[in-house]
Amino acid sequence: MIRLVLFDFDGTLVDSNALKHACMRAIVADLPGGLAALEEARRLGGNRYRLFAEAARLLDPCGEPSAIARRGRALAAAYTRCCARAIAAAPERRGARSALAALKARGIKIWVNSATPHSDLLAIVRGRGLLAWLDGVLGGPASKTANLRAALAAEGVAPRQALMVGDGPDDLEAARALGTLFVAITAENRLAGKGPFAMRDLARLPALVDRIRARPLRGRKASVPASRSARGNLILARSRKSH
C-alpha cells in the first residue's frame, strides 16, 4: 500500500529543465571563454555553487583566489535569479496539479525531493502555489538519497510503501538505494522506460497508485534514520493554514 509519494521538481512537476540549461549558458555567454569553461566545469559535476566556482577558476586560472571566489558566487547568484524568473513562468508537466490533488484526497503524504538548493526550491514551490498540496519539501545540498531517507523517517513509512517519481538518473538511483518503487517520467528522454511505471506526464499517476495500493504489503516495516544534512532542510507543510 502506498502511503508516501515523492516528486522530483524540475522536469517532473514543472517543464523547466531546458529553461535552467538556457539560464546556465546565458550567465557566461558574454564572458570570453565562458561557454567552454562552463562545459568543462559541468563535467566535474556538483551543484550550481561548485559548478560556477570551477567556471570562475577556469576563466582566470592565475587570478587572486578571493576574487575568483567572489566571481563564482556572483555567477551562481545570477543563475539563481535567472532560474527563479524562468521557472515562475514555466508550464507544469501535464497532469501535475490534478495528480497532487488526487493523491492528497486519498490521504497519501506528498513530498518534493529535488537537487535545487533548499531555500531556492522552497521559494519557487511557494511562488507557484504548490505548498498547499505538500507535506514536505527537501532540496540541496543533501543528496536525493539522503532526502528520500529523511522523508521515510519523518513519515514513519517503509520503503516499499513509498513511491519516487522523477525524470533523471539521480531520482532512479535514490529509489534503488533505499528500495522504494519508482515511476520514470520520460518526456525528455533522460530516462528510458516502458510499461506502467514509465509515463511521459503525470496524468496516469493516480490510477497507477490506486493499482499499487490494492496490493498487500509484504515484509517487515523498515527503520530508516534521517541523515543530519537532510533533516536540517526539512520543511513540513502540515495544513493549508500554515502557508
Coordinates of C-alpha atoms in Angstrom, one line a residue:
M1 CA 0.0 0.0 0.0
I2 CA 1.5 3.4 -1.0
R3 CA 1.5 5.9 1.9
L4 CA 4.1 8.4 0.6
V5 CA 4.8 9.8 -2.9
L6 CA 7.9 11.9 -3.6
F7 CA 8.3 14.1 -6.7
D8 CA 11.4 15.5 -8.3
F9 CA 10.6 19.1 -9.3
D10 CA 12.4 20.2 -12.5
G11 CA 11.3 18.1 -15.4
T12 CA 8.7 16.2 -13.3
L13 CA 6.3 18.6 -11.8
V14 CA 7.4 21.5 -14.0
D15 CA 8.7 21.6 -17.5
S16 CA 11.8 23.6 -16.6
N17 CA 15.0 21.6 -17.4
A18 CA 15.5 23.4 -20.8
L19 CA 15.0 26.8 -19.1
K20 CA 17.6 26.1 -16.4
H21 CA 20.1 25.0 -19.1
A22 CA 19.4 28.2 -21.0
C23 CA 20.0 30.3 -17.9
M24 CA 23.2 28.5 -17.2
R25 CA 24.6 29.3 -20.7
A26 CA 23.2 32.9 -20.6
I27 CA 25.2 33.7 -17.4
V28 CA 28.5 33.0 -19.1
A29 CA 27.8 33.6 -22.8
D30 CA 29.2 37.1 -22.8
L31 CA 32.4 36.2 -21.0
P32 CA 35.5 35.4 -23.2
G33 CA 35.8 31.6 -23.0
G34 CA 32.7 31.4 -20.8
L35 CA 30.8 28.7 -22.6
A36 CA 33.9 26.5 -22.8
A37 CA 34.7 27.0 -19.1
L38 CA 31.1 26.1 -18.3
E39 CA 31.1 22.9 -20.2
E40 CA 34.4 21.8 -18.6
A41 CA 33.1 22.6 -15.2
R42 CA 29.9 20.6 -15.8
R43 CA 31.9 17.5 -16.5
L44 CA 33.1 17.6 -12.8
G45 CA 29.5 17.6 -11.5
G46 CA 28.2 19.1 -8.4
N47 CA 25.6 21.8 -7.6
R48 CA 25.4 25.3 -9.0
Y49 CA 27.9 26.7 -6.4
R50 CA 30.6 24.2 -7.2
L51 CA 29.9 24.5 -10.9
F52 CA 30.3 28.3 -11.1
A53 CA 33.2 28.3 -8.7
E54 CA 35.0 26.0 -11.0
A55 CA 34.0 28.0 -14.1
A56 CA 35.3 31.2 -12.4
R57 CA 38.6 29.4 -11.7
L58 CA 38.9 28.3 -15.4
L59 CA 38.1 31.8 -16.6
D60 CA 41.0 33.2 -14.6
P61 CA 43.4 30.4 -13.5
C62 CA 46.1 32.8 -12.4
G63 CA 43.8 35.1 -10.6
E64 CA 43.7 36.0 -7.0
P65 CA 41.8 33.3 -5.1
S66 CA 39.4 35.6 -3.2
A67 CA 38.5 37.4 -6.4
I68 CA 37.8 34.1 -8.2
A69 CA 35.6 33.0 -5.3
R70 CA 33.6 36.3 -5.4
R71 CA 33.1 35.9 -9.1
G72 CA 32.0 32.3 -8.7
R73 CA 29.4 33.3 -6.1
A74 CA 28.2 36.2 -8.3
L75 CA 27.8 33.9 -11.2
A76 CA 25.8 31.4 -9.1
A77 CA 23.6 34.2 -7.7
A78 CA 22.9 35.4 -11.3
Y79 CA 22.0 31.9 -12.3
T80 CA 19.6 31.6 -9.3
R81 CA 17.9 34.8 -10.2
C82 CA 17.5 33.8 -13.9
C83 CA 16.1 30.4 -12.8
A84 CA 13.6 32.0 -10.4
R85 CA 12.2 34.1 -13.2
A86 CA 12.1 31.3 -15.8
I87 CA 10.6 28.7 -13.5
A88 CA 7.9 31.0 -12.2
A89 CA 6.6 31.2 -15.8
A90 CA 7.4 27.6 -16.9
P91 CA 4.4 25.3 -17.7
E92 CA 3.6 22.4 -15.3
R93 CA 4.0 18.9 -16.5
R94 CA 0.6 17.8 -17.8
G95 CA -1.5 16.3 -15.0
A96 CA 0.8 17.6 -12.3
R97 CA -1.7 19.6 -10.2
S98 CA -4.5 17.2 -10.7
A99 CA -2.2 14.3 -9.6
L100 CA -1.2 16.2 -6.4
A101 CA -4.9 16.9 -5.6
A102 CA -5.9 13.3 -6.3
L103 CA -3.2 11.8 -4.1
K104 CA -3.9 14.3 -1.3
A105 CA -7.6 13.3 -1.5
R106 CA -6.6 9.7 -1.0
G107 CA -4.7 10.6 2.2
I108 CA -1.3 10.0 0.7
K109 CA 1.6 12.1 2.0
I110 CA 3.3 14.1 -0.7
W111 CA 6.9 15.5 -0.7
V112 CA 9.2 17.2 -3.2
N113 CA 12.7 15.8 -3.4
S114 CA 15.0 18.0 -5.5
A115 CA 18.6 18.8 -6.0
T116 CA 17.8 22.5 -6.2
P117 CA 19.2 24.4 -3.1
H118 CA 16.6 24.2 -0.4
S119 CA 15.9 27.9 0.1
D120 CA 15.6 28.5 -3.6
L121 CA 13.4 25.4 -4.0
L122 CA 11.1 26.5 -1.2
A123 CA 10.6 30.0 -2.7
I124 CA 9.8 28.5 -6.1
V125 CA 7.3 26.0 -4.8
R126 CA 5.7 28.7 -2.7
G127 CA 5.6 31.1 -5.6
R128 CA 3.8 28.5 -7.8
G129 CA 1.2 27.9 -5.2
L130 CA 2.1 24.3 -4.6
L131 CA 2.7 24.2 -0.9
A132 CA -0.9 23.6 0.0
W133 CA -0.6 20.1 -1.6
L134 CA 2.7 19.2 0.1
D135 CA 3.7 17.6 3.4
G136 CA 7.4 18.2 2.9
V137 CA 9.9 19.9 0.7
L138 CA 13.6 18.8 0.6
G139 CA 16.3 20.2 -1.6
G140 CA 20.1 20.5 -1.7
P141 CA 22.8 20.4 -0.6
A142 CA 21.7 17.0 0.7
S143 CA 21.6 14.3 -2.0
K144 CA 18.3 12.9 -3.2
T145 CA 19.1 9.6 -1.5
A146 CA 19.6 11.4 1.8
N147 CA 16.4 13.4 1.3
L148 CA 14.4 10.3 0.5
R149 CA 15.8 8.6 3.7
A150 CA 14.7 11.7 5.7
A151 CA 11.2 11.7 4.3
L152 CA 10.7 8.0 5.0
A153 CA 11.8 8.5 8.6
A154 CA 9.7 11.6 9.1
E155 CA 6.6 9.9 7.9
G156 CA 7.4 6.5 9.5
V157 CA 7.0 4.8 6.1
A158 CA 8.7 1.6 5.0
P159 CA 10.5 1.9 1.6
R160 CA 8.0 -0.4 -0.1
Q161 CA 5.2 1.9 1.0
A162 CA 6.8 4.8 -0.8
L163 CA 7.0 5.8 -4.5
M164 CA 9.6 8.2 -6.0
V165 CA 8.6 9.9 -9.3
G166 CA 11.4 11.5 -11.3
D167 CA 12.9 12.2 -14.7
G168 CA 16.6 11.8 -14.0
P169 CA 19.2 9.2 -13.1
D170 CA 19.7 10.6 -9.6
D171 CA 16.0 10.0 -8.9
L172 CA 16.3 6.4 -10.0
E173 CA 19.5 6.0 -8.0
A174 CA 17.8 7.2 -4.8
A175 CA 14.9 4.9 -5.3
R176 CA 17.2 1.9 -5.9
A177 CA 19.4 2.8 -3.0
L178 CA 16.5 2.7 -0.5
G179 CA 14.3 0.1 -2.2
T180 CA 11.3 2.3 -2.9
L181 CA 9.1 2.0 -6.0
F182 CA 9.9 4.3 -8.9
V183 CA 8.0 5.9 -11.7
A184 CA 10.1 7.3 -14.6
I185 CA 8.9 10.5 -16.4
T186 CA 10.2 10.1 -19.9
A187 CA 9.0 13.3 -21.6
E188 CA 12.6 14.5 -22.2
N189 CA 14.2 11.0 -22.6
R190 CA 16.5 11.5 -19.7
L191 CA 15.3 8.0 -18.6
A192 CA 14.4 5.2 -20.8
G193 CA 11.4 3.1 -19.8
K194 CA 8.2 1.4 -20.9
G195 CA 5.2 -0.2 -19.2
P196 CA 3.0 1.1 -16.3
F197 CA 6.0 2.5 -14.4
A198 CA 7.1 4.8 -17.2
M199 CA 5.0 7.7 -18.4
R200 CA 5.5 11.0 -20.3
D201 CA 3.5 13.0 -17.9
L202 CA 1.5 12.7 -14.6
A203 CA -2.0 12.2 -15.9
R204 CA -2.0 8.5 -15.3
L205 CA -0.1 8.5 -12.0
P206 CA -3.2 8.4 -9.6
A207 CA -4.6 5.4 -11.4
L208 CA -1.2 3.6 -11.1
V209 CA -1.0 4.4 -7.4
D210 CA -4.5 3.0 -6.9
R211 CA -3.4 -0.3 -8.5
I212 CA -0.3 -0.5 -6.4
R213 CA -2.2 0.4 -3.2
A214 CA -4.6 -2.6 -3.8
R215 CA -1.7 -5.0 -3.5
P216 CA -0.8 -6.3 0.0
L217 CA 2.5 -5.1 1.6
R218 CA 4.9 -7.9 2.2
G219 CA 7.8 -7.9 4.6
R220 CA 8.5 -6.1 7.8
K221 CA 8.5 -2.4 8.1
A222 CA 12.0 -0.9 7.7
S223 CA 13.5 1.6 10.1
V224 CA 15.1 4.4 8.1
P225 CA 17.1 7.0 10.0
A226 CA 17.2 10.5 8.7
S227 CA 20.6 12.0 7.8
R228 CA 21.6 15.2 9.7
S229 CA 22.0 17.2 6.5
A230 CA 18.6 16.3 5.1
R231 CA 16.9 16.8 8.5
G232 CA 18.2 20.3 8.6
N233 CA 16.5 21.1 5.3
L234 CA 13.1 19.6 6.4
I235 CA 10.1 21.9 5.8
L236 CA 6.8 20.3 6.7
A237 CA 3.6 21.8 5.3
R238 CA 1.0 20.1 7.5
S239 CA -2.0 22.2 6.7
R240 CA -3.2 24.9 4.4
K241 CA -3.4 27.4 7.3
S242 CA 0.4 27.2 7.9
H243 CA 1.1 28.7 4.4

